[in-house]
Amino acid sequence: MLLPILKRLAPAMLLAGCAATNPLPPPDFTSYVVIGEYGAAVARVLIDAPTCPDIVLNQRSQPMTLRAPAQTIPLRTTPSVPADSKAADFPLLTCEAILPAGTSSARVLGRALPLPTAEPTRIVVIGDTGCRLQKSSNSYQACNDKEQYPFATVAAQAAAWKPQLVIHVGDYHYRENACPEGNAGCAGSPWGYGWDAWDEDFFAPGARLLDAAPWVMARGNHENCLRGGQGYWRFLDPRPLLKGRDCNAAADDAVGNYSDPYAIPIGQSTQLLVLDTANTTWKGLKPGDLGYDKYRDLYRKLDALAQQAPRNIGISHHPLLGMGADRKADGSIVLLPGDAGLQASFGSLNPRLFPAAVQAMLSGHVHLWQQASFSSGHPSQFIAGFAGTSEDIVPLPEQLPPGVTPAPGALVEHFSSWVDGFGFMTMERRGADQWQVEVHDLQGKIRNRCTLDGRRSVCEVAQVK
């Protein structure tokens, strides 16, 4: 009787052996690491699965926590007319796990995750990375053309530089409206505020850089509650996701549009200070406005955080100390100062806008690269909004005209810019107060070099051609 039984079992035993030697591949998923308050590292996994996977830390397996379930969020107020809006569909689980200090290895479903460095000396800075599809401005970037929408190339080149930390200064999501019929440049692109647009705009093109190092994720105006705020809170913010702060209901926007700053130590008595400026306005704020009071509160908390270390580098999407440019109908160029809303609220508490221990500000919002240094005691300003979104093309002067300043009382001593060129910025530490800043193009070629020493910065080239 034994032989017939063995014959019947043989196929099953063979299949079991094949399964053991050729296990099924894990489901497709997105993974990355974000750095939050006081340097806490959080591993995130976005996955289409019944439950969150386990994470293996130092060869020991433990369950990940569910941050947000798969769900479709009912349509809420958006900047678009109803015909150009739709509910935000998030069909994936958002899972997370804290990476304890001293973690030497972290893996999810066989994939290694990037680990934080206690004192990072090689930092990539990028911003404004999404592909603009916006009906209100009749702006439809050619998302299908890697030359006209090169974020994937930027991310790959930045990853090849081997950073220990990536700073994104905000505006990840730009695919707000459907590509017009007949437009081959963006045909077939997902749109709206759900996962498909977020994936195509950020996670898929940024994958190489997400794998390369942990990220600091600042919030931009494209992530306020009227726009991509639901995805920002679900995917990117390093803090716990709280009901009412998730931008799911318009009634909660007074909470969801604002959040406290936080500090990230990076060694040598230096901190990164991350500011949420998503809901400010270039039109300005005045006493009695909700935003005015919210950003005054933000400044007070920023000031308290800055006192924890002798040197700080601030990160805010909106530059208070940078310049933009616009062309009038008659062809003349008007230079635009820094964000008026933040200047009004911060300036009501400190005419110099930032605490004395802040040596530099990293920002985006203006779609170009820029550096400004001041003789008036203000921190240096760097703008790195040139990593993917349609570039600003109105030229800036090599030197600002007399009397032109980005903020009241800010006296520009050194000014440098690159208009209409895609790339990324790097910062390499040279000392406690010193950084070498480099501007890279799509081929990774260095187009400008700057030194940051204390609050003062100087670049080799005043204007990249």
Short mmCIF file of C-alpha atoms in Angstrom, two decimals:
data_model
loop_
_atom_site.label_atom_id
_atom_site.label_comp_id
_atom_site.label_asym_id
_atom_site.label_seq_id
_atom_site.Cartn_x
_atom_site.Cartn_y
_atom_site.Cartn_z
CA MET A 1 0.00 0.00 0.00
CA LEU A 2 2.92 2.35 0.62
CA LEU A 3 3.94 2.59 -3.03
CA PRO A 4 0.52 3.79 -4.34
CA ILE A 5 0.34 6.39 -1.56
CA LEU A 6 3.80 7.68 -2.45
CA LYS A 7 2.80 7.88 -6.11
CA ARG A 8 -0.23 10.01 -5.21
CA LEU A 9 1.84 12.28 -2.96
CA ALA A 10 4.69 12.71 -5.41
CA PRO A 11 3.16 15.58 -7.48
CA ALA A 12 2.22 17.50 -4.33
CA MET A 13 5.69 16.95 -2.86
CA LEU A 14 7.23 18.14 -6.14
CA LEU A 15 5.11 21.31 -6.16
CA ALA A 16 5.96 21.97 -2.51
CA GLY A 17 9.63 21.61 -3.32
CA CYS A 18 9.29 24.03 -6.23
CA ALA A 19 7.49 26.55 -4.02
CA ALA A 20 10.24 26.29 -1.43
CA THR A 21 12.98 26.93 -4.00
CA ASN A 22 10.96 29.47 -6.05
CA PRO A 23 8.84 31.44 -3.58
CA LEU A 24 6.19 33.76 -4.94
CA PRO A 25 7.50 37.30 -5.42
CA PRO A 26 6.27 39.83 -2.87
CA PRO A 27 3.48 42.16 -3.97
CA ASP A 28 4.45 45.45 -5.53
CA PHE A 29 4.89 48.12 -2.87
CA THR A 30 6.47 51.50 -2.19
CA SER A 31 8.90 51.98 0.70
CA TYR A 32 10.84 54.93 2.10
CA VAL A 33 12.07 56.47 5.36
CA VAL A 34 11.11 59.91 6.68
CA ILE A 35 12.89 61.82 9.44
CA GLY A 36 10.78 63.63 12.02
CA GLU A 37 10.94 65.38 15.35
CA TYR A 38 14.32 65.14 17.09
CA GLY A 39 15.63 62.87 14.36
CA ALA A 40 13.12 60.05 14.80
CA ALA A 41 13.19 57.85 11.69
CA VAL A 42 9.95 56.34 10.43
CA ALA A 43 9.80 53.55 7.85
CA ARG A 44 6.76 53.73 5.57
CA VAL A 45 5.29 51.10 3.23
CA LEU A 46 2.41 51.67 0.80
CA ILE A 47 0.91 48.36 -0.23
CA ASP A 48 -2.18 46.69 -1.67
CA ALA A 49 -2.62 43.91 0.89
CA PRO A 50 -5.11 42.79 3.55
CA THR A 51 -2.76 43.73 6.38
CA CYS A 52 0.53 45.54 6.92
CA PRO A 53 3.67 43.47 6.37
CA ASP A 54 6.28 42.75 9.01
CA ILE A 55 9.47 44.76 9.16
CA VAL A 56 12.75 43.04 10.01
CA LEU A 57 14.97 45.21 12.24
CA ASN A 58 18.41 43.86 13.08
CA GLN A 59 17.25 40.40 11.88
CA ARG A 60 14.22 40.45 14.21
CA SER A 61 10.74 40.56 12.70
CA GLN A 62 7.95 42.73 14.08
CA PRO A 63 4.61 43.98 12.70
CA MET A 64 4.24 47.39 11.09
CA THR A 65 1.45 49.67 12.28
CA LEU A 66 -1.42 50.78 10.07
CA ARG A 67 -1.18 54.55 9.58
CA ALA A 68 -4.09 54.89 7.14
CA PRO A 69 -6.44 52.30 5.64
CA ALA A 70 -7.35 51.92 2.00
CA GLN A 71 -10.29 54.25 1.42
CA THR A 72 -11.99 56.60 -0.99
CA ILE A 73 -12.49 60.00 0.60
CA PRO A 74 -15.72 61.79 -0.39
CA LEU A 75 -15.35 64.75 -2.71
CA ARG A 76 -14.68 67.97 -0.81
CA THR A 77 -14.10 71.57 -1.87
CA THR A 78 -11.20 71.95 -4.30
CA PRO A 79 -9.89 74.88 -6.40
CA SER A 80 -11.50 73.31 -9.49
CA VAL A 81 -15.11 73.44 -10.65
CA PRO A 82 -17.04 70.24 -9.81
CA ALA A 83 -16.68 68.88 -13.34
CA ASP A 84 -12.91 68.92 -12.90
CA SER A 85 -12.86 67.40 -9.41
CA LYS A 86 -13.30 63.89 -8.09
CA ALA A 87 -13.08 61.98 -4.84
CA ALA A 88 -9.58 61.02 -3.70
CA ASP A 89 -9.10 57.26 -3.98
CA PHE A 90 -6.38 55.67 -1.85
CA PRO A 91 -6.54 51.90 -2.55
CA LEU A 92 -3.34 51.09 -0.61
CA LEU A 93 -2.57 50.66 3.06
CA THR A 94 -0.13 53.14 4.54
CA CYS A 95 1.99 51.23 7.06
CA GLU A 96 4.76 52.51 9.32
CA ALA A 97 7.28 51.56 11.97
CA ILE A 98 9.72 53.55 14.07
CA LEU A 99 13.39 52.74 13.41
CA PRO A 100 14.99 52.82 16.87
CA ALA A 101 18.31 54.58 17.30
CA GLY A 102 21.12 52.18 16.57
CA THR A 103 19.20 50.15 13.99
CA SER A 104 21.81 48.48 11.78
CA SER A 105 19.49 46.93 9.21
CA ALA A 106 15.85 47.24 8.16
CA ARG A 107 14.05 45.17 5.55
CA VAL A 108 10.47 44.81 4.37
CA LEU A 109 9.48 41.86 2.17
CA GLY A 110 13.14 41.34 1.36
CA ARG A 111 13.83 44.98 0.42
CA ALA A 112 16.47 46.92 2.37
CA LEU A 113 15.47 50.36 3.64
CA PRO A 114 17.87 53.33 3.85
CA LEU A 115 19.05 54.04 7.39
CA PRO A 116 19.58 57.45 8.99
CA THR A 117 23.04 58.87 9.69
CA ALA A 118 23.42 60.62 13.03
CA GLU A 119 25.61 63.35 11.55
CA PRO A 120 24.89 63.57 7.80
CA THR A 121 27.52 65.49 5.85
CA ARG A 122 26.16 64.90 2.32
CA ILE A 123 22.68 66.33 1.73
CA VAL A 124 20.59 66.64 -1.44
CA VAL A 125 18.04 69.49 -1.61
CA ILE A 126 15.18 69.41 -4.14
CA GLY A 127 11.71 70.89 -4.46
CA ASP A 128 8.73 71.50 -6.73
CA THR A 129 8.97 68.08 -8.35
CA GLY A 130 5.48 67.33 -9.73
CA CYS A 131 4.19 67.68 -13.30
CA ARG A 132 1.83 70.63 -13.63
CA LEU A 133 -1.64 69.85 -14.97
CA GLN A 134 -3.78 72.82 -13.98
CA LYS A 135 -6.90 74.04 -15.76
CA SER A 136 -7.17 77.35 -13.90
CA SER A 137 -3.85 78.56 -15.31
CA ASN A 138 -4.19 76.62 -18.58
CA SER A 139 -0.87 74.97 -17.74
CA TYR A 140 -0.32 71.46 -19.06
CA GLN A 141 3.26 70.26 -18.76
CA ALA A 142 4.38 67.43 -21.05
CA CYS A 143 4.48 64.76 -18.35
CA ASN A 144 5.21 62.05 -20.94
CA ASP A 145 8.40 63.79 -22.10
CA LYS A 146 11.37 63.17 -19.80
CA GLU A 147 13.10 66.29 -21.14
CA GLN A 148 10.16 68.54 -20.28
CA TYR A 149 9.31 66.67 -17.08
CA PRO A 150 12.67 65.36 -15.84
CA PHE A 151 12.07 64.56 -12.17
CA ALA A 152 12.95 60.88 -12.68
CA THR A 153 16.29 61.93 -14.19
CA VAL A 154 16.91 64.43 -11.38
CA ALA A 155 16.14 61.76 -8.77
CA ALA A 156 18.47 59.22 -10.40
CA GLN A 157 21.34 61.72 -10.67
CA ALA A 158 20.83 62.88 -7.09
CA ALA A 159 20.85 59.24 -5.92
CA ALA A 160 24.12 58.67 -7.80
CA TRP A 161 25.68 61.47 -5.73
CA LYS A 162 25.17 59.13 -2.73
CA PRO A 163 23.51 61.46 -0.23
CA GLN A 164 23.07 60.59 3.42
CA LEU A 165 19.92 62.71 3.64
CA VAL A 166 17.43 64.20 1.17
CA ILE A 167 15.53 67.42 1.89
CA HIS A 168 12.41 68.13 -0.16
CA VAL A 169 11.29 71.72 0.31
CA GLY A 170 7.69 71.06 -0.74
CA ASP A 171 5.24 70.85 -3.66
CA TYR A 172 5.20 67.18 -4.58
CA HIS A 173 1.80 67.03 -6.26
CA TYR A 174 0.80 69.02 -9.36
CA ARG A 175 -1.51 66.76 -11.44
CA GLU A 176 -4.73 68.46 -10.42
CA ASN A 177 -6.82 68.34 -13.62
CA ALA A 178 -7.28 66.03 -16.60
CA CYS A 179 -5.03 66.42 -19.61
CA PRO A 180 -7.03 68.03 -22.45
CA GLU A 181 -8.12 65.74 -25.25
CA GLY A 182 -5.59 65.73 -28.08
CA ASN A 183 -2.65 66.85 -25.94
CA ALA A 184 -0.03 64.14 -26.55
CA GLY A 185 2.38 65.62 -24.02
CA CYS A 186 0.27 64.59 -21.04
CA ALA A 187 -2.15 62.10 -22.61
CA GLY A 188 -3.12 59.29 -20.27
CA SER A 189 -1.85 60.98 -17.12
CA PRO A 190 -3.77 60.33 -13.89
CA TRP A 191 -5.12 63.44 -12.19
CA GLY A 192 -6.83 64.53 -9.00
CA TYR A 193 -5.65 64.07 -5.43
CA GLY A 194 -5.72 60.28 -5.05
CA TRP A 195 -2.99 57.64 -5.08
CA ASP A 196 -2.69 57.28 -8.88
CA ALA A 197 -1.72 60.94 -9.30
CA TRP A 198 0.55 60.89 -6.23
CA ASP A 199 2.32 57.78 -7.51
CA GLU A 200 2.86 59.14 -11.00
CA ASP A 201 3.87 62.58 -9.75
CA PHE A 202 6.19 61.63 -6.91
CA PHE A 203 6.67 58.04 -5.81
CA ALA A 204 7.36 56.40 -9.18
CA PRO A 205 9.77 59.02 -10.62
CA GLY A 206 11.41 59.55 -7.22
CA ALA A 207 11.94 55.84 -6.49
CA ARG A 208 15.73 55.80 -6.97
CA LEU A 209 16.20 58.67 -4.56
CA LEU A 210 13.69 57.27 -2.05
CA ASP A 211 15.81 54.11 -1.96
CA ALA A 212 19.06 56.06 -1.57
CA ALA A 213 18.61 57.87 1.76
CA PRO A 214 16.06 58.98 4.37
CA TRP A 215 14.05 62.11 3.57
CA VAL A 216 12.97 65.31 5.32
CA MET A 217 9.55 66.17 3.86
CA ALA A 218 8.56 69.84 4.11
CA ARG A 219 5.04 70.84 3.09
CA GLY A 220 4.24 73.16 0.20
CA ASN A 221 1.15 75.10 -0.85
CA HIS A 222 0.24 72.28 -3.26
CA GLU A 223 -0.26 70.16 -0.14
CA ASN A 224 -2.67 72.46 1.67
CA CYS A 225 -6.12 71.06 2.44
CA LEU A 226 -7.73 72.45 -0.70
CA ARG A 227 -5.24 70.53 -2.82
CA GLY A 228 -3.00 67.56 -2.03
CA GLY A 229 -3.22 67.79 1.77
CA GLN A 230 -4.89 64.40 2.18
CA GLY A 231 -1.97 62.66 0.48
CA TYR A 232 0.59 64.75 2.35
CA TRP A 233 -0.75 63.77 5.78
CA ARG A 234 -1.28 60.17 4.74
CA PHE A 235 2.10 59.60 3.07
CA LEU A 236 4.72 62.21 3.96
CA ASP A 237 4.39 63.97 7.30
CA PRO A 238 6.57 62.18 9.89
CA ARG A 239 4.20 62.69 12.82
CA PRO A 240 1.18 60.56 13.81
CA LEU A 241 -1.85 60.92 11.55
CA LEU A 242 -4.62 62.43 13.65
CA LYS A 243 -8.29 62.65 12.80
CA GLY A 244 -9.13 66.26 12.06
CA ARG A 245 -5.59 67.01 10.90
CA ASP A 246 -5.96 64.86 7.77
CA CYS A 247 -7.67 67.39 5.44
CA ASN A 248 -10.53 64.94 4.85
CA ALA A 249 -13.25 67.36 5.99
CA ALA A 250 -13.36 71.05 5.09
CA ALA A 251 -14.68 71.84 8.57
CA ASP A 252 -11.29 70.80 10.00
CA ASP A 253 -9.13 72.91 7.69
CA ALA A 254 -8.21 75.41 10.42
CA VAL A 255 -6.35 72.47 11.99
CA GLY A 256 -5.28 70.55 8.89
CA ASN A 257 -3.71 73.55 7.14
CA TYR A 258 -1.25 74.30 9.93
CA SER A 259 1.19 72.35 12.09
CA ASP A 260 4.00 73.02 14.52
CA PRO A 261 7.64 73.26 13.45
CA TYR A 262 10.05 70.53 14.50
CA ALA A 263 13.81 70.14 14.92
CA ILE A 264 16.13 67.48 13.49
CA PRO A 265 19.66 67.32 14.96
CA ILE A 266 22.37 66.76 12.33
CA GLY A 267 25.52 66.90 14.47
CA GLN A 268 28.07 69.56 15.42
CA SER A 269 25.43 71.41 17.48
CA THR A 270 23.31 72.02 14.40
CA GLN A 271 19.60 71.46 13.77
CA LEU A 272 17.31 71.46 10.78
CA LEU A 273 14.12 73.37 11.60
CA VAL A 274 11.17 72.28 9.45
CA LEU A 275 8.32 74.78 8.98
CA ASP A 276 4.84 74.15 7.59
CA THR A 277 3.96 77.23 5.50
CA ALA A 278 1.42 75.50 3.22
CA ASN A 279 -1.41 78.01 3.73
CA THR A 280 0.34 81.36 3.59
CA THR A 281 -0.44 83.82 0.80
CA TRP A 282 1.66 86.16 -1.32
CA LYS A 283 -1.18 88.68 -0.99
CA GLY A 284 -0.22 89.21 2.65
CA LEU A 285 -1.81 88.65 6.05
CA LYS A 286 -3.01 91.17 8.61
CA PRO A 287 -4.01 91.13 12.29
CA GLY A 288 -7.30 89.31 12.71
CA ASP A 289 -6.61 86.86 9.86
CA LEU A 290 -6.46 83.24 10.95
CA GLY A 291 -3.18 82.74 9.09
CA TYR A 292 -1.62 85.81 10.71
CA ASP A 293 -2.21 84.41 14.17
CA LYS A 294 -1.22 80.87 13.15
CA TYR A 295 2.10 81.98 11.69
CA ARG A 296 2.88 84.25 14.65
CA ASP A 297 2.43 81.13 16.78
CA LEU A 298 4.68 79.25 14.34
CA TYR A 299 7.37 81.89 14.75
CA ARG A 300 7.28 81.71 18.55
CA LYS A 301 7.72 77.93 18.43
CA LEU A 302 10.47 78.29 15.83
CA ASP A 303 12.27 80.73 18.11
CA ALA A 304 12.08 78.30 21.04
CA LEU A 305 13.44 75.44 18.90
CA ALA A 306 16.27 77.62 17.55
CA GLN A 307 17.48 78.27 21.08
CA GLN A 308 18.22 74.56 21.52
CA ALA A 309 21.33 74.78 19.30
CA PRO A 310 23.88 77.48 18.41
CA ARG A 311 23.31 76.97 14.67
CA ASN A 312 20.22 76.07 12.68
CA ILE A 313 19.23 75.63 9.04
CA GLY A 314 15.57 76.39 8.40
CA ILE A 315 13.37 74.69 5.81
CA SER A 316 10.21 76.41 4.57
CA HIS A 317 8.52 76.00 1.21
CA HIS A 318 7.89 79.72 0.80
CA PRO A 319 11.02 81.91 0.69
CA LEU A 320 10.85 85.05 2.78
CA LEU A 321 14.23 86.26 1.52
CA GLY A 322 14.16 85.25 -2.15
CA MET A 323 13.19 86.99 -5.37
CA GLY A 324 10.92 86.08 -8.26
CA ALA A 325 10.16 87.82 -11.53
CA ASP A 326 7.12 88.33 -13.73
CA ARG A 327 6.60 89.86 -17.14
CA LYS A 328 3.93 92.50 -17.59
CA ALA A 329 1.64 92.77 -20.60
CA ASP A 330 3.91 95.45 -22.08
CA GLY A 331 6.91 93.11 -21.91
CA SER A 332 8.62 94.80 -18.98
CA ILE A 333 9.88 92.72 -16.03
CA VAL A 334 8.82 93.27 -12.44
CA LEU A 335 10.83 91.75 -9.59
CA LEU A 336 8.80 90.11 -6.85
CA PRO A 337 9.85 90.03 -3.16
CA GLY A 338 9.50 87.17 -0.67
CA ASP A 339 6.25 85.82 0.73
CA ALA A 340 4.20 88.73 2.09
CA GLY A 341 2.05 86.63 4.43
CA LEU A 342 4.99 85.22 6.36
CA GLN A 343 6.88 88.51 6.28
CA ALA A 344 3.91 90.23 7.93
CA SER A 345 3.36 87.63 10.64
CA PHE A 346 7.02 86.83 11.39
CA GLY A 347 8.01 90.49 11.01
CA SER A 348 5.50 91.58 13.64
CA LEU A 349 7.60 89.64 16.17
CA ASN A 350 11.08 90.05 14.69
CA PRO A 351 11.98 92.67 12.07
CA ARG A 352 14.80 90.38 10.88
CA LEU A 353 12.22 87.62 10.33
CA PHE A 354 14.26 84.75 11.79
CA PRO A 355 15.96 83.98 15.12
CA ALA A 356 19.62 84.94 15.32
CA ALA A 357 20.76 81.29 15.46
CA VAL A 358 19.33 80.52 11.99
CA GLN A 359 22.22 80.66 9.53
CA ALA A 360 20.40 79.75 6.31
CA MET A 361 16.95 79.04 4.89
CA LEU A 362 16.18 76.37 2.29
CA SER A 363 13.03 76.95 0.22
CA GLY A 364 11.24 76.29 -3.05
CA HIS A 365 7.99 77.69 -4.49
CA VAL A 366 9.85 79.79 -7.07
CA HIS A 367 10.71 77.39 -9.90
CA LEU A 368 14.40 78.13 -10.23
CA TRP A 369 17.63 77.96 -8.25
CA GLN A 370 18.74 81.00 -6.25
CA GLN A 371 21.11 82.17 -3.52
CA ALA A 372 21.07 85.41 -1.56
CA SER A 373 23.33 86.63 1.23
CA PHE A 374 22.82 89.77 3.29
CA SER A 375 24.86 92.41 5.09
CA SER A 376 21.89 93.15 7.37
CA GLY A 377 22.11 90.15 9.70
CA HIS A 378 19.57 88.02 7.85
CA PRO A 379 20.30 84.34 7.17
CA SER A 380 21.36 83.26 3.69
CA GLN A 381 18.51 82.13 1.45
CA PHE A 382 18.72 79.21 -0.99
CA ILE A 383 15.86 78.29 -3.34
CA ALA A 384 15.85 74.81 -4.92
CA GLY A 385 12.51 74.72 -6.73
CA PHE A 386 14.00 73.44 -10.00
CA ALA A 387 13.65 69.65 -9.86
CA GLY A 388 10.73 68.87 -12.17
CA THR A 389 7.86 71.34 -12.34
CA SER A 390 7.62 73.72 -15.31
CA GLU A 391 10.38 76.26 -14.83
CA ASP A 392 10.01 79.98 -14.32
CA ILE A 393 11.56 81.54 -17.41
CA VAL A 394 11.42 85.29 -16.76
CA PRO A 395 15.07 86.25 -16.27
CA LEU A 396 16.49 87.68 -13.08
CA PRO A 397 19.29 90.29 -13.21
CA GLU A 398 22.85 89.33 -12.34
CA GLN A 399 22.72 92.06 -9.71
CA LEU A 400 19.60 93.40 -8.09
CA PRO A 401 18.96 97.09 -8.84
CA PRO A 402 19.67 99.56 -6.03
CA GLY A 403 16.92 99.56 -3.46
CA VAL A 404 15.42 96.24 -4.60
CA THR A 405 15.17 93.79 -1.73
CA PRO A 406 13.24 90.59 -1.00
CA ALA A 407 12.13 91.83 2.44
CA PRO A 408 12.00 95.11 4.36
CA GLY A 409 15.40 95.86 5.87
CA ALA A 410 17.19 92.99 4.09
CA LEU A 411 20.31 94.35 2.37
CA VAL A 412 21.51 91.98 -0.36
CA GLU A 413 25.28 91.56 -0.47
CA HIS A 414 25.63 88.54 -2.79
CA PHE A 415 23.07 87.20 -5.26
CA SER A 416 23.18 84.28 -7.67
CA SER A 417 20.57 82.48 -9.77
CA TRP A 418 19.84 79.90 -12.45
CA VAL A 419 16.64 80.45 -14.40
CA ASP A 420 15.16 77.89 -16.82
CA GLY A 421 17.34 74.94 -15.90
CA PHE A 422 16.42 71.68 -14.16
CA GLY A 423 18.59 70.01 -11.55
CA PHE A 424 19.29 69.56 -7.84
CA MET A 425 21.32 71.18 -5.09
CA THR A 426 23.79 69.50 -2.77
CA MET A 427 25.28 70.54 0.57
CA GLU A 428 28.51 69.02 1.85
CA ARG A 429 29.67 69.86 5.34
CA ARG A 430 33.15 71.40 5.71
CA GLY A 431 33.00 72.46 9.35
CA ALA A 432 30.68 73.42 12.17
CA ASP A 433 29.53 76.60 10.36
CA GLN A 434 30.74 75.79 6.85
CA TRP A 435 29.02 74.04 3.94
CA GLN A 436 29.92 73.68 0.29
CA VAL A 437 26.82 74.10 -1.84
CA GLU A 438 26.76 72.87 -5.43
CA VAL A 439 24.18 73.20 -8.19
CA HIS A 440 23.89 70.19 -10.52
CA ASP A 441 22.15 69.90 -13.88
CA LEU A 442 20.34 66.92 -15.42
CA GLN A 443 23.61 65.23 -16.32
CA GLY A 444 24.94 65.70 -12.79
CA LYS A 445 27.38 68.36 -14.00
CA ILE A 446 28.16 71.07 -11.45
CA ARG A 447 26.94 74.43 -12.77
CA ASN A 448 27.72 76.57 -9.73
CA ARG A 449 29.57 76.31 -6.42
CA CYS A 450 28.90 78.32 -3.28
CA THR A 451 30.28 78.46 0.23
CA LEU A 452 28.08 78.98 3.27
CA ASP A 453 30.03 80.22 6.31
CA GLY A 454 27.80 81.19 9.19
CA ARG A 455 25.09 83.38 7.72
CA ARG A 456 27.19 84.55 4.79
CA SER A 457 27.21 82.78 1.44
CA VAL A 458 29.09 83.49 -1.78
CA CYS A 459 28.85 81.72 -5.17
CA GLU A 460 31.42 81.41 -7.96
CA VAL A 461 28.94 82.43 -10.66
CA ALA A 462 26.42 85.25 -10.33
CA GLN A 463 24.21 83.83 -13.06
CA VAL A 464 24.30 80.33 -14.52
CA LYS A 465 23.96 80.48 -18.28
#
